[in-house]
Amino acid sequence: MELVDIRAQPLEMLAGLLEPERFELLMRTAARARELLAGRIVWNINSTASGGGVAEMLQTLLAYTRGAQVDTRWLVLDGDPRFFEITKAVHNSLHGSLEGRSGFDAADREHYQRVMAANAAQLHGMVRAGDIVLLHDPQTAGLAETLARLGAQVVWRCHIGRDQTNEITDLGWEFLCEHVTPAHRFVFSRASYAPAWLPPERVRVIQPSIDPFSTKNNALTEAEVRQVLLEVGLVHDGADPDHVQFQRRAGSRGVLLPRGGLLSNPPPHEDAPLVLQVSRWDRLKDMPGVLTGFAEHVAPYRPDAHLVLAGPDVSGVSDDPEGMQVWAECRAAWECLPDRERARCHLATLPMGDVDANALIVNALQRHATVVVQKSLEEGFGLTLTEAMWKGRAVVASAVGGLQDQVTEGVDGLLVKDPTDLATFGSLVTRLLADPALCAALGSRARERVRHDFLGDRHLTQWVELFADLDS
Ligand code: UDP
């Protein structure tokens, strides 16, 4: 297992964004945490240090816990490609999809257990009785039993789920059941994600959050946004008509994007209206659906608008073995577009090796976009939506999973009831592109919604309540 560095970030940074009573509650909570956790360590274990929402949240939330002088550590487990193929299939099944598999067999279970046992062996001597361990997602579920035997308080935090269970979700839960049951508490992003067989008194709902001061969300001026996007070649300013592919443009920040960077060349002009989806290359994010929806239902009405689909450089996401395949499928769908539409659709792969460079580019893209979409077919929560809302963007999201908890239809964004209905999706995007006043009104309420409900102080307070409850 690898120990990930956690920097310390003072809670006081949040003071300017919170009402005085809310900030005081946070400071009281921090004092309570220090008392409760004196001499104990709070461990987090997940499957990757970068890429995806869990890593994103741990990077920022754990910095505040360190800032509050709570001894927090973050471990990333070791796994081989077969292990990650199995756990990605379990992940998909909890979202109701099996992607060509028929289920899980004895060999899958045995392999999962073997990898878990090798990781569990490393925890002896590290985790002590009384420590608290937060295990994230299916990849780590098999560590619960060992940790409970070591005397730790174990919380299994599941970031995924589906509102209605079906025979496919049942297969995933059958796989996980024996592994998760030794945990003392179970935390989900929505109440409907918890399987009925878990004891309700041990189940908690805690929604994710973002950090307004991370590189991903920090304020940028319009000039800074344009500078970042010009430097990496994600937009052009007309000065260089023979654009080289953006991966070749190593800007002054030293950002050198990997091969495959941006498919459509030239990139959009910096003044062109931009529609954006940022996601991992995961089938359930439906990047090809966004591409088709834009090409067929937005492009004909808005010949000036461009689409950017941005995701990680697929070679860099170790716990997501499907990434390469889904990227190839998107690329194939892009190649099939008519020339005119293809020139306005851009598939960008962003470097993951440099977390800060990635975050800065995503930040700039989200701030530059006129409309940010998240047209997932299923979604645990969807931090990409929270991030865009925080930046005051007009958003169009599918009314699925945690996305529907973030957007109040017509108030702080627009929802598509059926994410496979590309005509409705396209018409909502087109409506927003045509109405800057509506975009501004939705965007400013979206930012306020995030400030109210999805910042780290609420999240940390809920964790401390849970820790207190574990001790009672
Ligand atoms: N993300 C990123 N670069 C990418 C794609 C995604 O930094 O190329 C980040 C994104 O900004 C967000 C997280 O990865 O912070 C994705 O979290 P979300 O909850 O939306 O989805 P998940 O990937 O966990 O399913």
PDB file of C-alpha atoms and ligand atoms in Angstrom, residues 50-57 59 91 95 137 159-160 208 210 216-217 277-282 285 287 310-313 317 320 348-352 355 358-363 365-366 374 376 378-387 391 403 406, ligand 1:
ATOM      1  CA  SER A  50      -5.755  10.848  -8.454  1.00  0.00           C
ATOM      2  CA  GLY A  51      -8.548  10.576 -11.016  1.00  0.00           C
ATOM      3  CA  GLY A  52     -12.220  10.490 -10.128  1.00  0.00           C
ATOM      4  CA  GLY A  53     -14.344  12.020  -7.434  1.00  0.00           C
ATOM      5  CA  VAL A  54     -13.154  10.038  -4.397  1.00  0.00           C
ATOM      6  CA  ALA A  55      -9.505  10.986  -4.864  1.00  0.00           C
ATOM      7  CA  GLU A  56     -10.553  14.558  -5.605  1.00  0.00           C
ATOM      8  CA  MET A  57     -12.485  14.776  -2.360  1.00  0.00           C
ATOM      9  CA  GLN A  59      -7.140  15.431  -1.498  1.00  0.00           C
ATOM     10  CA  HIS A  91     -18.872  -0.845  -9.379  1.00  0.00           C
ATOM     11  CA  HIS A  95     -25.032   1.195 -10.993  1.00  0.00           C
ATOM     12  CA  ASP A 137     -15.935   1.817  -2.357  1.00  0.00           C
ATOM     13  CA  HIS A 159     -19.836   6.482  -3.224  1.00  0.00           C
ATOM     14  CA  ILE A 160     -21.980   4.717  -5.813  1.00  0.00           C
ATOM     15  CA  PRO A 208     -19.913  14.848  -0.885  1.00  0.00           C
ATOM     16  CA  ILE A 210     -15.928  20.474  -2.884  1.00  0.00           C
ATOM     17  CA  LYS A 216      -9.740  22.930  -9.288  1.00  0.00           C
ATOM     18  CA  ASN A 217     -12.102  25.542  -7.844  1.00  0.00           C
ATOM     19  CA  GLN A 277     -18.667  17.814 -20.158  1.00  0.00           C
ATOM     20  CA  VAL A 278     -15.740  16.761 -17.959  1.00  0.00           C
ATOM     21  CA  SER A 279     -15.777  13.079 -17.005  1.00  0.00           C
ATOM     22  CA  ARG A 280     -13.770   9.932 -16.729  1.00  0.00           C
ATOM     23  CA  TRP A 281     -14.098   7.807 -19.885  1.00  0.00           C
ATOM     24  CA  ASP A 282     -16.781   5.650 -18.307  1.00  0.00           C
ATOM     25  CA  LYS A 285     -21.029   9.153 -18.167  1.00  0.00           C
ATOM     26  CA  MET A 287     -19.718  10.926 -23.517  1.00  0.00           C
ATOM     27  CA  ALA A 310     -12.647  16.419 -21.520  1.00  0.00           C
ATOM     28  CA  GLY A 311     -11.429  13.389 -19.616  1.00  0.00           C
ATOM     29  CA  PRO A 312      -8.227  11.986 -18.229  1.00  0.00           C
ATOM     30  CA  ASP A 313      -5.379  10.726 -20.325  1.00  0.00           C
ATOM     31  CA  VAL A 317      -5.995   5.939 -14.454  1.00  0.00           C
ATOM     32  CA  ASP A 320     -10.333   2.248 -14.244  1.00  0.00           C
ATOM     33  CA  ALA A 348      -9.545  16.342 -25.003  1.00  0.00           C
ATOM     34  CA  THR A 349      -7.452  14.023 -22.865  1.00  0.00           C
ATOM     35  CA  LEU A 350      -5.901  15.797 -19.925  1.00  0.00           C
ATOM     36  CA  PRO A 351      -2.671  14.827 -18.175  1.00  0.00           C
ATOM     37  CA  MET A 352      -3.157  13.092 -14.837  1.00  0.00           C
ATOM     38  CA  VAL A 355      -2.541  16.807 -10.470  1.00  0.00           C
ATOM     39  CA  ASN A 358      -4.975  18.866 -14.551  1.00  0.00           C
ATOM     40  CA  ALA A 359      -6.975  20.758 -11.946  1.00  0.00           C
ATOM     41  CA  LEU A 360      -6.025  24.144 -13.378  1.00  0.00           C
ATOM     42  CA  ILE A 361      -7.086  23.116 -16.881  1.00  0.00           C
ATOM     43  CA  VAL A 362     -10.419  21.698 -15.623  1.00  0.00           C
ATOM     44  CA  ASN A 363     -10.997  24.864 -13.586  1.00  0.00           C
ATOM     45  CA  LEU A 365     -12.505  24.942 -18.904  1.00  0.00           C
ATOM     46  CA  GLN A 366     -15.424  24.960 -16.464  1.00  0.00           C
ATOM     47  CA  GLN A 374     -23.418  16.137 -17.020  1.00  0.00           C
ATOM     48  CA  SER A 376     -24.696  10.595 -16.997  1.00  0.00           C
ATOM     49  CA  GLU A 378     -26.238   6.791 -13.630  1.00  0.00           C
ATOM     50  CA  GLU A 379     -24.304   8.930 -11.165  1.00  0.00           C
ATOM     51  CA  GLY A 380     -23.321   8.371  -7.537  1.00  0.00           C
ATOM     52  CA  PHE A 381     -23.154  12.107  -6.840  1.00  0.00           C
ATOM     53  CA  GLY A 382     -21.279  13.928  -9.609  1.00  0.00           C
ATOM     54  CA  LEU A 383     -18.681  16.369  -8.302  1.00  0.00           C
ATOM     55  CA  THR A 384     -18.177  17.716 -11.819  1.00  0.00           C
ATOM     56  CA  LEU A 385     -21.654  19.227 -11.519  1.00  0.00           C
ATOM     57  CA  THR A 386     -20.919  20.732  -8.083  1.00  0.00           C
ATOM     58  CA  GLU A 387     -17.698  22.223  -9.442  1.00  0.00           C
ATOM     59  CA  LYS A 391     -18.309  28.535 -10.788  1.00  0.00           C
ATOM     60  CA  LEU A 403     -27.242  14.878  -9.822  1.00  0.00           C
ATOM     61  CA  GLN A 406     -27.861  19.081  -6.554  1.00  0.00           C
TER      62      GLN A 406
HETATM   63  N1  UDP B   1     -11.738  15.023 -13.271  1.00  0.00           N
HETATM   64  C1  UDP B   1     -10.510  15.591 -13.559  1.00  0.00           C
HETATM   65  N2  UDP B   1      -9.992  15.430 -14.790  1.00  0.00           N
HETATM   66  C2  UDP B   1     -10.631  14.749 -15.760  1.00  0.00           C
HETATM   67  C3  UDP B   1     -11.905  14.168 -15.470  1.00  0.00           C
HETATM   68  C4  UDP B   1     -12.428  14.320 -14.201  1.00  0.00           C
HETATM   69  O1  UDP B   1      -9.893  16.237 -12.702  1.00  0.00           O
HETATM   70  O2  UDP B   1     -10.096  14.657 -16.855  1.00  0.00           O
HETATM   71  C5  UDP B   1     -12.276  15.223 -11.932  1.00  0.00           C
HETATM   72  C6  UDP B   1     -13.510  16.091 -11.900  1.00  0.00           C
HETATM   73  O3  UDP B   1     -13.159  17.466 -11.954  1.00  0.00           O
HETATM   74  C7  UDP B   1     -14.135  15.668 -10.574  1.00  0.00           C
HETATM   75  C8  UDP B   1     -13.786  14.179 -10.512  1.00  0.00           C
HETATM   76  O4  UDP B   1     -12.676  13.982 -11.383  1.00  0.00           O
HETATM   77  O5  UDP B   1     -13.521  16.334  -9.500  1.00  0.00           O
HETATM   78  C9  UDP B   1     -14.942  13.308 -10.970  1.00  0.00           C
HETATM   79  O6  UDP B   1     -15.834  13.180  -9.918  1.00  0.00           O
HETATM   80  P1  UDP B   1     -17.353  12.778 -10.137  1.00  0.00           P
HETATM   81  O7  UDP B   1     -17.951  12.687  -8.774  1.00  0.00           O
HETATM   82  O8  UDP B   1     -17.999  13.728 -11.068  1.00  0.00           O
HETATM   83  O9  UDP B   1     -17.332  11.375 -10.867  1.00  0.00           O
HETATM   84  P2  UDP B   1     -16.530  10.005 -10.634  1.00  0.00           P
HETATM   85  O10 UDP B   1     -15.352  10.086 -11.539  1.00  0.00           O
HETATM   86  O11 UDP B   1     -16.148   9.934  -9.190  1.00  0.00           O
HETATM   87  O12 UDP B   1     -17.486   8.945 -11.058  1.00  0.00           O
END
